[in-house]
Coordinates of N, CA and C in Angstrom, one line a residue:
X1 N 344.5 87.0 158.3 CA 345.5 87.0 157.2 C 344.9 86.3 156.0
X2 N 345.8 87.0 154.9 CA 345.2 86.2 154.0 C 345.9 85.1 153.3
X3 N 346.1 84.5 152.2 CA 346.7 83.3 151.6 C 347.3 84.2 150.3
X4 N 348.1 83.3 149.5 CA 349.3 83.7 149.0 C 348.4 84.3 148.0
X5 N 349.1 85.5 147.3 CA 348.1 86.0 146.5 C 349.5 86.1 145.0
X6 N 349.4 85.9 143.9 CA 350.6 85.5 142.7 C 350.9 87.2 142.5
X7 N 352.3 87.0 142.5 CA 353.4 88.2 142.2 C 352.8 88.7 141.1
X8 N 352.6 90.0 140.5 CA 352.2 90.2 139.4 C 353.9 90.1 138.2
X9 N 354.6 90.3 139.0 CA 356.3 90.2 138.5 C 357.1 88.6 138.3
X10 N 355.9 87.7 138.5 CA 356.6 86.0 139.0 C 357.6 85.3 138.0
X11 N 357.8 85.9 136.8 CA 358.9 85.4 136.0 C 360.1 85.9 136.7
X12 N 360.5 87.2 137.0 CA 361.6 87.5 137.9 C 361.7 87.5 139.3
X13 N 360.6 86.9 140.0 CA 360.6 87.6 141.3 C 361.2 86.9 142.2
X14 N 361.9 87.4 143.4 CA 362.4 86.1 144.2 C 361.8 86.3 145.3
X15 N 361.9 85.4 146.3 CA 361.2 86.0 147.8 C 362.3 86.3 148.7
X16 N 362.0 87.1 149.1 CA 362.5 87.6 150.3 C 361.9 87.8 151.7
X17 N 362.7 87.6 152.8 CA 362.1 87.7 154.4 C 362.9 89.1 154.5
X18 N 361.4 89.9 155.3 CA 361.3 90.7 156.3 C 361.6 90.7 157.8
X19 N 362.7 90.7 157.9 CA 362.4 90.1 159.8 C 362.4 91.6 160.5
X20 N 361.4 91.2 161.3 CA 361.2 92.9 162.0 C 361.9 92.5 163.5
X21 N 362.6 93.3 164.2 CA 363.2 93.1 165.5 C 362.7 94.2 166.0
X22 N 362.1 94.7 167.3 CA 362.5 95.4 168.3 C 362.5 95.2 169.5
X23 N 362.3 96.3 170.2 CA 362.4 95.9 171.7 C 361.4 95.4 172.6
X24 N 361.2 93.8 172.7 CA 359.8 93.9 173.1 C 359.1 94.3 174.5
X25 N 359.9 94.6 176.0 CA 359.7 95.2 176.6 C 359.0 96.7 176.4
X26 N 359.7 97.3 175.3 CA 358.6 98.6 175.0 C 357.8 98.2 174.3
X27 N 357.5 97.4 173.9 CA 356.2 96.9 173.1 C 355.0 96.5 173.7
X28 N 355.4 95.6 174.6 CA 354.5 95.2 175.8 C 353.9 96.1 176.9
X29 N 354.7 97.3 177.0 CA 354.5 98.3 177.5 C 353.2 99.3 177.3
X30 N 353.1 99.0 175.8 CA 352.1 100.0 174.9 C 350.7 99.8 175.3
X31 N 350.2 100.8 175.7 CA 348.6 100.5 176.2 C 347.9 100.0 175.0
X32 N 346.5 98.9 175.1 CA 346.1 98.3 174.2 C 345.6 99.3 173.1
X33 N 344.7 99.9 174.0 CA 344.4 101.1 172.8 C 345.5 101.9 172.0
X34 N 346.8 102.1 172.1 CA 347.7 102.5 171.0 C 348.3 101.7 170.7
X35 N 348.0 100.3 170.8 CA 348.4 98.8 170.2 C 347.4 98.6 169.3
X36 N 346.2 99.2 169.0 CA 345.2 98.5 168.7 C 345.7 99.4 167.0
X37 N 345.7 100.8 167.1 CA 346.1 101.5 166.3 C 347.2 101.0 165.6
X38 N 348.6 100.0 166.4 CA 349.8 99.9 165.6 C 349.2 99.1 164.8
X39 N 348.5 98.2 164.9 CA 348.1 96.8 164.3 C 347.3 97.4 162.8
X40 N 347.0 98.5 163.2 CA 345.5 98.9 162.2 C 347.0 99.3 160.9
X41 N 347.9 99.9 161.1 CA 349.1 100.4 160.2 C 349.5 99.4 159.6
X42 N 349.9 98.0 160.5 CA 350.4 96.9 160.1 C 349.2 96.1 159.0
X43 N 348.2 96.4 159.2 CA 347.1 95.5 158.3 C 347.2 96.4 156.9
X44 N 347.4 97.9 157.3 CA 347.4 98.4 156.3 C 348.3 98.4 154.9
X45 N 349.4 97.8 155.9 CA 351.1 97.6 155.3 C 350.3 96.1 154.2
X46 N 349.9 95.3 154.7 CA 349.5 94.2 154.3 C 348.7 94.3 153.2
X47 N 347.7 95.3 153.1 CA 347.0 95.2 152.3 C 348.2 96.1 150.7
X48 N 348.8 96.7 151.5 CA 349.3 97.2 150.4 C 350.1 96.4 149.6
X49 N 350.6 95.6 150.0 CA 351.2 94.4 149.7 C 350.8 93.2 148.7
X50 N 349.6 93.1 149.5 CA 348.4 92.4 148.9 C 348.1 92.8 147.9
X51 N 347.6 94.6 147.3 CA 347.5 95.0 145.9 C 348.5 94.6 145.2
X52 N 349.9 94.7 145.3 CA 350.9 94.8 144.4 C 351.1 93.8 144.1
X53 N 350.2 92.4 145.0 CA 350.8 91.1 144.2 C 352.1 90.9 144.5
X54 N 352.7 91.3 145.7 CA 354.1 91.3 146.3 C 353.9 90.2 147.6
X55 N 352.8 90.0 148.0 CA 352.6 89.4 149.5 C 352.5 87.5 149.7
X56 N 353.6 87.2 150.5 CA 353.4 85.8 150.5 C 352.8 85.1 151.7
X57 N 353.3 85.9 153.0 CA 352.5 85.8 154.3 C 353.4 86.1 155.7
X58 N 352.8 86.5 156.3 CA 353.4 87.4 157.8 C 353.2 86.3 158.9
X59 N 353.7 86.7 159.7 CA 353.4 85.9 161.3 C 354.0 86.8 162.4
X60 N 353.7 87.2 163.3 CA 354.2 88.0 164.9 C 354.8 86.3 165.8
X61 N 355.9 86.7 166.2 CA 356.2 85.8 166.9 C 356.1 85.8 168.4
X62 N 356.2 84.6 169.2 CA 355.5 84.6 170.8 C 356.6 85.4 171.1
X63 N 356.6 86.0 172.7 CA 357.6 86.3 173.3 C 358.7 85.5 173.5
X64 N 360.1 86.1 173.8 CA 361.0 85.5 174.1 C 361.2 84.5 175.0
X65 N 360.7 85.2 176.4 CA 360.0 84.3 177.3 C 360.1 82.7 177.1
X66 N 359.3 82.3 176.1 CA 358.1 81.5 175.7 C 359.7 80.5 174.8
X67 N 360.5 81.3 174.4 CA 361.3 80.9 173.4 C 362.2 79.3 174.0
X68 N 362.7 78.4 173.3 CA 363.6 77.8 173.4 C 364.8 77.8 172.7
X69 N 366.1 77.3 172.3 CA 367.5 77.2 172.2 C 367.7 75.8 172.2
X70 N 367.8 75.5 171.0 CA 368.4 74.0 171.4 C 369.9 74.4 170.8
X71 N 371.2 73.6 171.6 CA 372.7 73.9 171.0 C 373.1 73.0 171.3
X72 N 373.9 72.4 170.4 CA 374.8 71.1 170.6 C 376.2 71.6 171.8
X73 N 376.8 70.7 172.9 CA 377.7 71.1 173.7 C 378.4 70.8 173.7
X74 N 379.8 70.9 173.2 CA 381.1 70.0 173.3 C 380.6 69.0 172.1
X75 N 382.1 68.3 172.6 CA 382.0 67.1 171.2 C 382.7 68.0 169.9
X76 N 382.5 66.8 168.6 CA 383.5 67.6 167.4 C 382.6 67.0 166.5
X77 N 382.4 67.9 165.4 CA 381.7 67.9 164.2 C 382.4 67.5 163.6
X78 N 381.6 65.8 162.7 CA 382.6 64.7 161.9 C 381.8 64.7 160.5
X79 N 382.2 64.3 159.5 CA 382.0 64.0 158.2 C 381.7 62.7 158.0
X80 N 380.3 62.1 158.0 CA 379.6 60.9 157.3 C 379.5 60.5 156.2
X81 N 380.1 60.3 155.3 CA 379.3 60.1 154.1 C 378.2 59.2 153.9
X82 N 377.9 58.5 154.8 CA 377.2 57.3 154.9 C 375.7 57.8 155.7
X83 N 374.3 56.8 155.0 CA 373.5 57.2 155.7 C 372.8 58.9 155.6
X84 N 372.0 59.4 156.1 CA 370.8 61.0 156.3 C 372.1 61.7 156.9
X85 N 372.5 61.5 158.1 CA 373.5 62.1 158.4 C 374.6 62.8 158.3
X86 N 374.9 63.5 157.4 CA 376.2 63.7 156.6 C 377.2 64.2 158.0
X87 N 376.8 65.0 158.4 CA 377.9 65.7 159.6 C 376.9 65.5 160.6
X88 N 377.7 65.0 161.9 CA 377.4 64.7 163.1 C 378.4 65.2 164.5
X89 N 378.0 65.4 165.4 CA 378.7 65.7 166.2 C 378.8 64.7 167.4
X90 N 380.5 64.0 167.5 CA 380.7 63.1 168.2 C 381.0 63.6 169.4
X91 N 380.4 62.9 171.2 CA 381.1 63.3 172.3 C 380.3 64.4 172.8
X92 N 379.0 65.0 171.8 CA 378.2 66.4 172.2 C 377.6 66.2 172.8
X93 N 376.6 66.7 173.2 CA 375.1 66.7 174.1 C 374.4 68.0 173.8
X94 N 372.9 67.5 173.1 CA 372.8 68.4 172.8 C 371.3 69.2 174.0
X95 N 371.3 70.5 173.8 CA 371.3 71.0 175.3 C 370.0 72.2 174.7
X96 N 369.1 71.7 176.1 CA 367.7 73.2 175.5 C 367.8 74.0 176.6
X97 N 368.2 75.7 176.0 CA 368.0 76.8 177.0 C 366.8 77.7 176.9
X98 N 366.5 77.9 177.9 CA 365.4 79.0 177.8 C 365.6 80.4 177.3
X99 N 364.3 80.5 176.3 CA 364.7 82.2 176.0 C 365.7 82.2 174.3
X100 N 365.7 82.8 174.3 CA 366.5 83.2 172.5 C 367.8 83.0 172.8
X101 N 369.0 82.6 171.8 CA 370.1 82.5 172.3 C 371.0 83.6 172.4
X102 N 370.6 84.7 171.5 CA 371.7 86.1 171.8 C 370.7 86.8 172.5
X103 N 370.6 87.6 173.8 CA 371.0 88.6 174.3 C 371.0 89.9 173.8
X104 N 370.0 90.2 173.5 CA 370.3 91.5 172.5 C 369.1 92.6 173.2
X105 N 369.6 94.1 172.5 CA 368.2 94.7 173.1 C 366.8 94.7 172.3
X106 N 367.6 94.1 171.0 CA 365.9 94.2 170.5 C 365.9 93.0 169.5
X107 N 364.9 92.1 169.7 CA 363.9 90.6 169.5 C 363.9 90.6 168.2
X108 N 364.0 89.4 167.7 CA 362.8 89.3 166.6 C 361.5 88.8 167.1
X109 N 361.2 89.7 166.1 CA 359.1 89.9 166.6 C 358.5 89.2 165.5
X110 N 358.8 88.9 164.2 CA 357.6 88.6 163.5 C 358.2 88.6 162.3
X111 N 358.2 88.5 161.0 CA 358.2 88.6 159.5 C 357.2 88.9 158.6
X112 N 357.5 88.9 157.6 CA 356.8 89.2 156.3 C 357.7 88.5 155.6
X113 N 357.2 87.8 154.4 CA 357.9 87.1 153.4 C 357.1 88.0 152.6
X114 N 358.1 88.2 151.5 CA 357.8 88.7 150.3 C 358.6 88.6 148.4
X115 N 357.6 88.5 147.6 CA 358.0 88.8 146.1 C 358.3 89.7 146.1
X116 N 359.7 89.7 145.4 CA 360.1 91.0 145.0 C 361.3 91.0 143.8
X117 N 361.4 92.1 142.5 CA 362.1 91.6 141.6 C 364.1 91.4 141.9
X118 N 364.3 92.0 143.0 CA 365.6 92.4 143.0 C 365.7 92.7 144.6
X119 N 367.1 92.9 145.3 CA 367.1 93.4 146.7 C 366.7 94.9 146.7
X120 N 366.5 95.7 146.1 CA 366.2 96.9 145.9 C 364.9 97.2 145.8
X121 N 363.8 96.6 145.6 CA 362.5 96.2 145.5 C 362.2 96.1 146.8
X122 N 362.8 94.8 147.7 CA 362.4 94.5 148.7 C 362.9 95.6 149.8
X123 N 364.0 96.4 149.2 CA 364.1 97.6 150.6 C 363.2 98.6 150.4
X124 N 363.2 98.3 149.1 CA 361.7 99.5 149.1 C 360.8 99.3 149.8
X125 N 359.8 98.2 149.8 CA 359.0 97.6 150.5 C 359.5 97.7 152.5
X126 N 360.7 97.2 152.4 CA 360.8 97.2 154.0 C 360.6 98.6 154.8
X127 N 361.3 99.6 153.7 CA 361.0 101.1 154.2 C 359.3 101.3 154.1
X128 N 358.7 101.1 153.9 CA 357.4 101.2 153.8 C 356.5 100.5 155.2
X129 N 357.5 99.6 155.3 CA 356.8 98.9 156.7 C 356.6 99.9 158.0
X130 N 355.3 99.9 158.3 CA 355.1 100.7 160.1 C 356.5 100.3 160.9
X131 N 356.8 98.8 161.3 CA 357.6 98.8 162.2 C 359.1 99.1 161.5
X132 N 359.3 99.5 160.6 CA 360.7 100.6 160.3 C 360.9 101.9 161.1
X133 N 359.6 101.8 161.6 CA 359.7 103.5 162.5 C 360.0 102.9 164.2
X134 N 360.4 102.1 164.6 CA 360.3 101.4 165.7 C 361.9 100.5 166.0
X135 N 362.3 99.7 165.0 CA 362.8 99.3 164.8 C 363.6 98.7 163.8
X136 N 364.3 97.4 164.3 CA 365.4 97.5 162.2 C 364.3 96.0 161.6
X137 N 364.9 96.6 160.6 CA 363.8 95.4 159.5 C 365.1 94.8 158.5
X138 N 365.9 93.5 159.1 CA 366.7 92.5 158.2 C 366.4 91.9 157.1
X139 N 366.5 92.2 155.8 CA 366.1 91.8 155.0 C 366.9 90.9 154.3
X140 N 366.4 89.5 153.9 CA 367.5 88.4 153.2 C 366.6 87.7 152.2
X141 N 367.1 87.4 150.9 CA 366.9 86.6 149.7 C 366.9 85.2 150.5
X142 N 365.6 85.1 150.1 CA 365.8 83.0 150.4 C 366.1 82.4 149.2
X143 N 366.8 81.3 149.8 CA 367.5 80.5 148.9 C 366.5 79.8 148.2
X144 N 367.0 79.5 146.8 CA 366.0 78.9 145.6 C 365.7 77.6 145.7
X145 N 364.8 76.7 145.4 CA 364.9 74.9 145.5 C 365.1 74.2 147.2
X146 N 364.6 75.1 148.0 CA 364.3 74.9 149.3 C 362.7 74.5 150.1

């Protein structure tokens, strides 16, 4: 992969996340050699990206498997003003489950962050992505001064 390459658009542009979800049991499934091919589309997605001066950086994420869950258990969420802590949860425990916390049939797998001038820009771009033929691609504006 490569490193951040400048929006050609960067006086308006904001970023947005790509989150790609599918099913990763059929994914895992896929013989290496027509994995080797998905990957070659995906680099290709990248590079196009990379021309447009749209691209900020991707990652594939581990399997679910592999995943942890941390969630607070019981107890009541209080108001601090005092101190790093602003809201705390008194009486909770907070608790690590294995695996992702929703249940669902299809994962998130990986992202793309991207520049883009408007949300309409970035669906453009998400339709463009290989794994749109596979599965859904969530797209969301990140918040500014973060």
């Amino acid at each position: 992969m490569t490193g951040y390459v400048a929006c050609s658009h960067e006086d308006t542009a904001m970023k947005y996340m790509l989150m790609l979800y599918a099913e990763e049991k059929v994914g895992l499934a896929i013989p290496p050699e027509q994995m080797s091919k998905v990957m070659e589309t995906m680099g290709a997605y990248q590079a196009a990206l990379e021309k447009a001066g749209a691209f900020i950086m991707t990652s594939p994420l581990a399997r679910t498997s592999d995943a942890r869950t941390l969630r607070m258990a019981g107890g009541e969420v209080v108001y601090r003003p005092e101190g790093a802590k602003v809201f705390v949860t008194e009486g909770g425990e907070l608790q690590v489950h294995d695996g992702p916390y929703a249940d669902t049939r299809e994962q998130f797998g990986g992202f793309y962050m991207i520049e883009a001038r408007d949300i309409d820009e970035a669906l453009a771009w998400a339709a463009k992505c290989p794994a749109a033929q596979w599965g859904a691609i969530e797209v969301r504006a990140m918040m500014a001064g973060y």
